[in-house]
PDB file of C-alpha atoms and ligand atoms in Angstrom:
ATOM      1  CA  MET A  17       5.924 -34.323   3.226  1.00  0.00           C
ATOM      2  CA  ARG A  18       2.801 -33.321   1.324  1.00  0.00           C
ATOM      3  CA  LEU A  19       0.938 -30.059   1.710  1.00  0.00           C
ATOM      4  CA  ILE A  20      -2.624 -29.973   0.492  1.00  0.00           C
ATOM      5  CA  CYS A  21      -3.559 -26.408  -0.275  1.00  0.00           C
ATOM      6  CA  SER A  22      -5.081 -23.968  -2.680  1.00  0.00           C
ATOM      7  CA  LEU A  23      -2.741 -21.437  -4.259  1.00  0.00           C
ATOM      8  CA  THR A  24      -4.729 -18.412  -3.018  1.00  0.00           C
ATOM      9  CA  SER A  25      -5.235 -19.538   0.599  1.00  0.00           C
ATOM     10  CA  PRO A  26      -3.442 -17.174   2.972  1.00  0.00           C
ATOM     11  CA  TYR A  27      -3.512 -19.884   5.678  1.00  0.00           C
ATOM     12  CA  ALA A  28      -1.801 -22.293   3.342  1.00  0.00           C
ATOM     13  CA  ARG A  29       0.684 -19.594   2.401  1.00  0.00           C
ATOM     14  CA  LYS A  30       1.698 -19.417   6.070  1.00  0.00           C
ATOM     15  CA  ILE A  31       2.793 -23.035   5.881  1.00  0.00           C
ATOM     16  CA  ARG A  32       4.455 -22.670   2.487  1.00  0.00           C
ATOM     17  CA  VAL A  33       6.487 -19.807   3.953  1.00  0.00           C
ATOM     18  CA  VAL A  34       7.358 -21.825   7.047  1.00  0.00           C
ATOM     19  CA  LEU A  35       8.502 -24.771   4.896  1.00  0.00           C
ATOM     20  CA  ALA A  36      10.626 -22.446   2.760  1.00  0.00           C
ATOM     21  CA  GLU A  37      12.162 -20.617   5.696  1.00  0.00           C
ATOM     22  CA  LYS A  38      13.126 -24.012   7.160  1.00  0.00           C
ATOM     23  CA  SER A  39      14.355 -25.233   3.760  1.00  0.00           C
ATOM     24  CA  LEU A  40      12.117 -28.303   3.973  1.00  0.00           C
ATOM     25  CA  PRO A  41      11.261 -30.087   0.728  1.00  0.00           C
ATOM     26  CA  PHE A  42       7.602 -30.933   0.211  1.00  0.00           C
ATOM     27  CA  GLU A  43       5.104 -31.901  -2.478  1.00  0.00           C
ATOM     28  CA  LEU A  44       2.436 -29.314  -3.053  1.00  0.00           C
ATOM     29  CA  VAL A  45      -0.941 -30.940  -3.764  1.00  0.00           C
ATOM     30  CA  GLU A  46      -3.378 -28.394  -5.102  1.00  0.00           C
ATOM     31  CA  ASP A  47      -6.973 -28.978  -3.994  1.00  0.00           C
ATOM     32  CA  ILE A  48      -9.681 -26.350  -3.861  1.00  0.00           C
ATOM     33  CA  PRO A  49     -11.862 -27.164  -0.855  1.00  0.00           C
ATOM     34  CA  TRP A  50     -14.879 -25.414  -2.325  1.00  0.00           C
ATOM     35  CA  ASN A  51     -15.046 -27.846  -5.268  1.00  0.00           C
ATOM     36  CA  ALA A  52     -17.519 -30.746  -5.009  1.00  0.00           C
ATOM     37  CA  ASP A  53     -14.790 -33.262  -5.988  1.00  0.00           C
ATOM     38  CA  SER A  54     -12.322 -31.983  -3.341  1.00  0.00           C
ATOM     39  CA  HIS A  55     -10.465 -34.652  -1.345  1.00  0.00           C
ATOM     40  CA  VAL A  56      -9.737 -32.290   1.525  1.00  0.00           C
ATOM     41  CA  PRO A  57     -12.480 -33.779   3.764  1.00  0.00           C
ATOM     42  CA  ASP A  58     -10.713 -37.163   3.489  1.00  0.00           C
ATOM     43  CA  PHE A  59      -7.812 -35.647   5.464  1.00  0.00           C
ATOM     44  CA  ASN A  60      -9.434 -32.825   7.442  1.00  0.00           C
ATOM     45  CA  PRO A  61     -12.986 -33.426   8.654  1.00  0.00           C
ATOM     46  CA  LEU A  62     -13.478 -29.656   8.626  1.00  0.00           C
ATOM     47  CA  GLY A  63     -12.820 -29.583   4.864  1.00  0.00           C
ATOM     48  CA  LYS A  64     -10.271 -26.777   5.092  1.00  0.00           C
ATOM     49  CA  VAL A  65      -6.767 -26.209   3.791  1.00  0.00           C
ATOM     50  CA  PRO A  66      -3.930 -26.305   4.597  1.00  0.00           C
ATOM     51  CA  VAL A  67      -3.422 -29.953   5.523  1.00  0.00           C
ATOM     52  CA  LEU A  68       0.075 -31.332   6.048  1.00  0.00           C
ATOM     53  CA  ILE A  69       0.793 -35.043   5.643  1.00  0.00           C
ATOM     54  CA  ALA A  70       4.083 -35.744   7.348  1.00  0.00           C
ATOM     55  CA  ASP A  71       6.588 -38.354   6.239  1.00  0.00           C
ATOM     56  CA  ASP A  72       5.499 -40.642   9.089  1.00  0.00           C
ATOM     57  CA  GLY A  73       1.893 -40.466   7.753  1.00  0.00           C
ATOM     58  CA  SER A  74       0.598 -38.215  10.488  1.00  0.00           C
ATOM     59  CA  VAL A  75      -1.941 -35.631   9.292  1.00  0.00           C
ATOM     60  CA  TRP A  76      -2.022 -32.059  10.618  1.00  0.00           C
ATOM     61  CA  PHE A  77      -4.485 -29.274   9.999  1.00  0.00           C
ATOM     62  CA  ASP A  78      -5.221 -25.722  11.131  1.00  0.00           C
ATOM     63  CA  SER A  79      -2.298 -23.522  10.218  1.00  0.00           C
ATOM     64  CA  PRO A  80      -1.178 -22.628  13.781  1.00  0.00           C
ATOM     65  CA  VAL A  81      -1.008 -26.347  14.652  1.00  0.00           C
ATOM     66  CA  VAL A  82       0.755 -27.251  11.391  1.00  0.00           C
ATOM     67  CA  ALA A  83       3.267 -24.461  12.011  1.00  0.00           C
ATOM     68  CA  GLU A  84       3.846 -25.643  15.566  1.00  0.00           C
ATOM     69  CA  TYR A  85       4.256 -29.248  14.414  1.00  0.00           C
ATOM     70  CA  LEU A  86       6.947 -28.154  11.939  1.00  0.00           C
ATOM     71  CA  ASP A  87       8.718 -26.026  14.546  1.00  0.00           C
ATOM     72  CA  VAL A  88       8.795 -28.926  17.026  1.00  0.00           C
ATOM     73  CA  VAL A  89      10.029 -31.520  14.522  1.00  0.00           C
ATOM     74  CA  HIS A  90      12.322 -29.193  12.497  1.00  0.00           C
ATOM     75  CA  PRO A  91      13.361 -26.505  14.965  1.00  0.00           C
ATOM     76  CA  SER A  92      15.884 -24.686  12.802  1.00  0.00           C
ATOM     77  CA  PRO A  93      15.342 -21.773  12.450  1.00  0.00           C
ATOM     78  CA  ARG A  94      12.991 -21.456  15.397  1.00  0.00           C
ATOM     79  CA  LEU A  95       9.818 -19.546  14.557  1.00  0.00           C
ATOM     80  CA  MET A  96       8.441 -19.527  18.054  1.00  0.00           C
ATOM     81  CA  PRO A  97      10.089 -19.709  21.485  1.00  0.00           C
ATOM     82  CA  SER A  98      10.151 -23.200  22.958  1.00  0.00           C
ATOM     83  CA  ASP A  99       9.379 -21.767  26.382  1.00  0.00           C
ATOM     84  CA  ARG A 100       5.584 -21.769  26.660  1.00  0.00           C
ATOM     85  CA  GLN A 101       5.389 -18.475  28.522  1.00  0.00           C
ATOM     86  CA  ALA A 102       7.726 -16.695  26.098  1.00  0.00           C
ATOM     87  CA  ALA A 103       5.668 -18.125  23.228  1.00  0.00           C
ATOM     88  CA  LEU A 104       2.432 -16.508  24.480  1.00  0.00           C
ATOM     89  CA  PRO A 105       2.898 -12.982  22.978  1.00  0.00           C
ATOM     90  CA  VAL A 106       3.997 -14.598  19.677  1.00  0.00           C
ATOM     91  CA  ARG A 107       0.870 -16.740  19.616  1.00  0.00           C
ATOM     92  CA  GLN A 108      -1.228 -13.707  20.451  1.00  0.00           C
ATOM     93  CA  SER A 109       0.234 -11.749  17.516  1.00  0.00           C
ATOM     94  CA  GLU A 110      -0.251 -14.764  15.255  1.00  0.00           C
ATOM     95  CA  ALA A 111      -3.903 -14.847  16.322  1.00  0.00           C
ATOM     96  CA  LEU A 112      -4.198 -11.137  15.567  1.00  0.00           C
ATOM     97  CA  ALA A 113      -2.837 -11.627  12.048  1.00  0.00           C
ATOM     98  CA  ASP A 114      -4.954 -14.763  11.504  1.00  0.00           C
ATOM     99  CA  GLY A 115      -7.960 -12.773  12.699  1.00  0.00           C
ATOM    100  CA  ILE A 116      -7.325 -10.147  10.004  1.00  0.00           C
ATOM    101  CA  ILE A 117      -7.249 -13.002   7.489  1.00  0.00           C
ATOM    102  CA  ASP A 118     -10.489 -14.476   8.901  1.00  0.00           C
ATOM    103  CA  ALA A 119     -12.245 -11.126   8.551  1.00  0.00           C
ATOM    104  CA  ALA A 120     -10.936 -10.591   5.031  1.00  0.00           C
ATOM    105  CA  VAL A 121     -12.015 -14.103   3.956  1.00  0.00           C
ATOM    106  CA  LEU A 122     -15.525 -13.554   5.386  1.00  0.00           C
ATOM    107  CA  ALA A 123     -15.814 -10.168   3.704  1.00  0.00           C
ATOM    108  CA  PHE A 124     -14.657 -11.730   0.426  1.00  0.00           C
ATOM    109  CA  LEU A 125     -17.260 -14.514   0.681  1.00  0.00           C
ATOM    110  CA  GLU A 126     -20.024 -12.050   1.592  1.00  0.00           C
ATOM    111  CA  ARG A 127     -19.037  -9.764  -1.306  1.00  0.00           C
ATOM    112  CA  ALA A 128     -19.242 -12.729  -3.672  1.00  0.00           C
ATOM    113  CA  ARG A 129     -22.901 -13.473  -2.779  1.00  0.00           C
ATOM    114  CA  PRO A 130     -25.621 -12.391  -5.207  1.00  0.00           C
ATOM    115  CA  ALA A 131     -26.608  -8.762  -4.595  1.00  0.00           C
ATOM    116  CA  GLU A 132     -30.039  -9.701  -3.273  1.00  0.00           C
ATOM    117  CA  SER A 133     -28.667 -11.881  -0.461  1.00  0.00           C
ATOM    118  CA  ARG A 134     -25.487  -9.900   0.260  1.00  0.00           C
ATOM    119  CA  SER A 135     -25.266  -8.099   3.600  1.00  0.00           C
ATOM    120  CA  GLN A 136     -23.394  -4.810   3.440  1.00  0.00           C
ATOM    121  CA  ALA A 137     -23.668  -4.650   7.248  1.00  0.00           C
ATOM    122  CA  ASN A 138     -21.668  -7.886   7.495  1.00  0.00           C
ATOM    123  CA  ILE A 139     -19.049  -6.629   5.020  1.00  0.00           C
ATOM    124  CA  ASP A 140     -18.686  -3.414   7.023  1.00  0.00           C
ATOM    125  CA  ARG A 141     -18.378  -5.372  10.250  1.00  0.00           C
ATOM    126  CA  GLN A 142     -15.513  -7.430   8.775  1.00  0.00           C
ATOM    127  CA  TYR A 143     -13.830  -4.270   7.475  1.00  0.00           C
ATOM    128  CA  GLY A 144     -13.961  -2.912  11.055  1.00  0.00           C
ATOM    129  CA  LYS A 145     -12.032  -5.950  12.265  1.00  0.00           C
ATOM    130  CA  ILE A 146      -9.473  -5.511   9.453  1.00  0.00           C
ATOM    131  CA  GLU A 147      -9.026  -1.786  10.311  1.00  0.00           C
ATOM    132  CA  ARG A 148      -8.621  -2.375  14.027  1.00  0.00           C
ATOM    133  CA  GLY A 149      -6.361  -5.365  13.408  1.00  0.00           C
ATOM    134  CA  LEU A 150      -4.035  -3.323  11.169  1.00  0.00           C
ATOM    135  CA  GLU A 151      -3.910  -0.505  13.786  1.00  0.00           C
ATOM    136  CA  ALA A 152      -2.974  -3.024  16.478  1.00  0.00           C
ATOM    137  CA  LEU A 153      -0.285  -4.498  14.224  1.00  0.00           C
ATOM    138  CA  GLY A 154       1.129  -1.042  13.640  1.00  0.00           C
ATOM    139  CA  ARG A 155       1.244  -0.327  17.363  1.00  0.00           C
ATOM    140  CA  ARG A 156       3.125  -3.558  17.995  1.00  0.00           C
ATOM    141  CA  LEU A 157       5.614  -2.647  15.273  1.00  0.00           C
ATOM    142  CA  GLU A 158       6.405   0.701  16.924  1.00  0.00           C
ATOM    143  CA  ALA A 159       7.949  -1.244  19.795  1.00  0.00           C
ATOM    144  CA  ALA A 160      10.068  -3.712  17.730  1.00  0.00           C
ATOM    145  CA  ALA A 161      11.299  -4.570  14.264  1.00  0.00           C
ATOM    146  CA  GLY A 162       8.960  -7.561  14.060  1.00  0.00           C
ATOM    147  CA  VAL A 163       5.625  -7.843  15.790  1.00  0.00           C
ATOM    148  CA  ASP A 164       7.390  -9.542  18.702  1.00  0.00           C
ATOM    149  CA  GLY A 165      11.111  -8.821  18.220  1.00  0.00           C
ATOM    150  CA  ASP A 166      13.813  -8.785  15.578  1.00  0.00           C
ATOM    151  CA  GLN A 167      13.883 -12.482  14.749  1.00  0.00           C
ATOM    152  CA  LEU A 168      11.385 -13.779  12.156  1.00  0.00           C
ATOM    153  CA  SER A 169       8.563 -15.518  13.996  1.00  0.00           C
ATOM    154  CA  ILE A 170       5.340 -17.313  13.043  1.00  0.00           C
ATOM    155  CA  ALA A 171       3.564 -14.073  13.964  1.00  0.00           C
ATOM    156  CA  ASP A 172       5.537 -12.153  11.313  1.00  0.00           C
ATOM    157  CA  ILE A 173       4.768 -14.863   8.771  1.00  0.00           C
ATOM    158  CA  ALA A 174       1.065 -14.702   9.552  1.00  0.00           C
ATOM    159  CA  ALA A 175       1.141 -10.909   9.381  1.00  0.00           C
ATOM    160  CA  GLY A 176       2.857 -11.045   5.931  1.00  0.00           C
ATOM    161  CA  CYS A 177       0.218 -13.488   4.717  1.00  0.00           C
ATOM    162  CA  ALA A 178      -2.568 -11.184   5.994  1.00  0.00           C
ATOM    163  CA  LEU A 179      -1.062  -8.183   4.156  1.00  0.00           C
ATOM    164  CA  GLY A 180      -0.540 -10.240   1.035  1.00  0.00           C
ATOM    165  CA  TYR A 181      -4.125 -11.416   1.144  1.00  0.00           C
ATOM    166  CA  LEU A 182      -5.363  -7.841   1.456  1.00  0.00           C
ATOM    167  CA  ASP A 183      -3.293  -6.985  -1.652  1.00  0.00           C
ATOM    168  CA  LEU A 184      -5.022  -9.885  -3.485  1.00  0.00           C
ATOM    169  CA  ARG A 185      -8.632  -9.319  -2.450  1.00  0.00           C
ATOM    170  CA  PHE A 186      -8.873  -5.842  -0.915  1.00  0.00           C
ATOM    171  CA  PRO A 187      -6.373  -3.463  -2.500  1.00  0.00           C
ATOM    172  CA  ASP A 188      -8.712  -0.648  -1.401  1.00  0.00           C
ATOM    173  CA  VAL A 189      -7.646  -1.255   2.214  1.00  0.00           C
ATOM    174  CA  ASP A 190      -4.284   0.202   1.139  1.00  0.00           C
ATOM    175  CA  TRP A 191      -2.289  -0.915   4.190  1.00  0.00           C
ATOM    176  CA  ARG A 192       0.875   0.713   2.759  1.00  0.00           C
ATOM    177  CA  ASN A 193      -0.486   4.215   3.306  1.00  0.00           C
ATOM    178  CA  ARG A 194      -1.173   4.140   7.037  1.00  0.00           C
ATOM    179  CA  CYS A 195       1.796   3.791   9.296  1.00  0.00           C
ATOM    180  CA  PRO A 196       5.436   3.936   8.054  1.00  0.00           C
ATOM    181  CA  ALA A 197       6.465   1.101  10.379  1.00  0.00           C
ATOM    182  CA  LEU A 198       3.781  -1.142   8.908  1.00  0.00           C
ATOM    183  CA  THR A 199       4.704  -0.221   5.334  1.00  0.00           C
ATOM    184  CA  ARG A 200       8.428  -0.975   5.897  1.00  0.00           C
ATOM    185  CA  TYR A 201       7.638  -4.181   7.740  1.00  0.00           C
ATOM    186  CA  GLY A 202       5.125  -5.460   5.196  1.00  0.00           C
ATOM    187  CA  GLU A 203       7.323  -4.650   2.193  1.00  0.00           C
ATOM    188  CA  ALA A 204      10.327  -6.353   3.853  1.00  0.00           C
ATOM    189  CA  LEU A 205       8.311  -9.487   4.561  1.00  0.00           C
ATOM    190  CA  LEU A 206       6.725  -9.740   1.135  1.00  0.00           C
ATOM    191  CA  SER A 207      10.098  -9.343  -0.576  1.00  0.00           C
ATOM    192  CA  ARG A 208      11.610 -12.358   1.238  1.00  0.00           C
ATOM    193  CA  PRO A 209      12.227 -15.299  -1.165  1.00  0.00           C
ATOM    194  CA  SER A 210       9.828 -17.443   0.890  1.00  0.00           C
ATOM    195  CA  PHE A 211       7.011 -14.989   0.301  1.00  0.00           C
ATOM    196  CA  ARG A 212       7.874 -14.366  -3.328  1.00  0.00           C
ATOM    197  CA  ALA A 213       7.836 -18.077  -4.052  1.00  0.00           C
ATOM    198  CA  SER A 214       4.317 -18.397  -2.584  1.00  0.00           C
ATOM    199  CA  SER A 215       2.636 -15.299  -3.937  1.00  0.00           C
ATOM    200  CA  PRO A 216      -0.860 -16.082  -5.122  1.00  0.00           C
ATOM    201  CA  PRO A 217      -1.592 -16.239  -8.850  1.00  0.00           C
ATOM    202  CA  ALA A 218      -3.082 -12.945 -10.110  1.00  0.00           C
TER     203      ALA A 218
HETATM  204  N1  GSH B  18      -8.145 -21.765  10.945  1.00  0.00           N
HETATM  205  C1  GSH B  18      -7.835 -22.438   9.693  1.00  0.00           C
HETATM  206  C2  GSH B  18      -8.581 -21.734   8.526  1.00  0.00           C
HETATM  207  C3  GSH B  18      -8.415 -22.514   7.221  1.00  0.00           C
HETATM  208  C4  GSH B  18      -9.435 -22.021   6.162  1.00  0.00           C
HETATM  209  O1  GSH B  18     -10.480 -21.469   6.465  1.00  0.00           O
HETATM  210  N2  GSH B  18      -9.063 -22.257   4.897  1.00  0.00           N
HETATM  211  C5  GSH B  18      -9.958 -21.923   3.809  1.00  0.00           C
HETATM  212  C6  GSH B  18      -9.151 -21.559   2.564  1.00  0.00           C
HETATM  213  S1  GSH B  18      -8.542 -19.948   2.598  1.00  0.00           S
HETATM  214  C7  GSH B  18     -10.804 -23.118   3.476  1.00  0.00           C
HETATM  215  O2  GSH B  18     -10.265 -24.182   3.312  1.00  0.00           O
HETATM  216  N3  GSH B  18     -12.129 -22.944   3.355  1.00  0.00           N
HETATM  217  C8  GSH B  18     -13.014 -23.956   2.961  1.00  0.00           C
HETATM  218  C9  GSH B  18     -14.232 -24.033   3.841  1.00  0.00           C
HETATM  219  O3  GSH B  18     -14.336 -23.201   4.777  1.00  0.00           O
HETATM  220  O4  GSH B  18     -15.058 -24.911   3.616  1.00  0.00           O
HETATM  221  C10 GSH B  18      -6.325 -22.394   9.477  1.00  0.00           C
HETATM  222  O5  GSH B  18      -5.647 -21.509  10.039  1.00  0.00           O
HETATM  223  O6  GSH B  18      -5.797 -23.320   8.788  1.00  0.00           O
END
């Protein structure tokens, strides 16, 4: 298997963690989709990473779909329930964590614009989503050890990648000093070997 990704992408990190948790060997192909010479559009018409090229040549993109593909083809350990109804809350929590990532990426891109074309209102709007998203994550954690139970799920992996991305781009968000359950949970996730092996370069 080949995984096309950039080393800082939190979406790609989700898949790197999934591959590590499932002990699946893969070749990491670094490609920065923002570069003019990127080959990502040859594999994903949307020009985004991650993209997984499976051993049978099939090509998969959009991290929730890539994660689901890996869970179907390599089910051990399971990262989402095979029962579609039982999977719904896990998918919802994954979407919550992915949404925090989406907001943080948009805020990062807006912040990188030249001062004269930057919109502080847009940055604030994305911060609002991050704040509410973290609060919702904290509330879910008060009910269980993971966002949806004790067993590591794709929602936990997405949440860890969201928290790790905030560390990388928005240390001012300071998610560790909010809710003890979120702090314990985030620290435990980020210290797993799968997360350590995929931490973004400083
Ligand atoms: N929903 C997608 C989002 C992927 C995404 O936006 N990746 C970013 C890197 S962090 C990217 O490739 N951006 C390039 C672009 O938007 O042109 C997923 O979960 O895989």
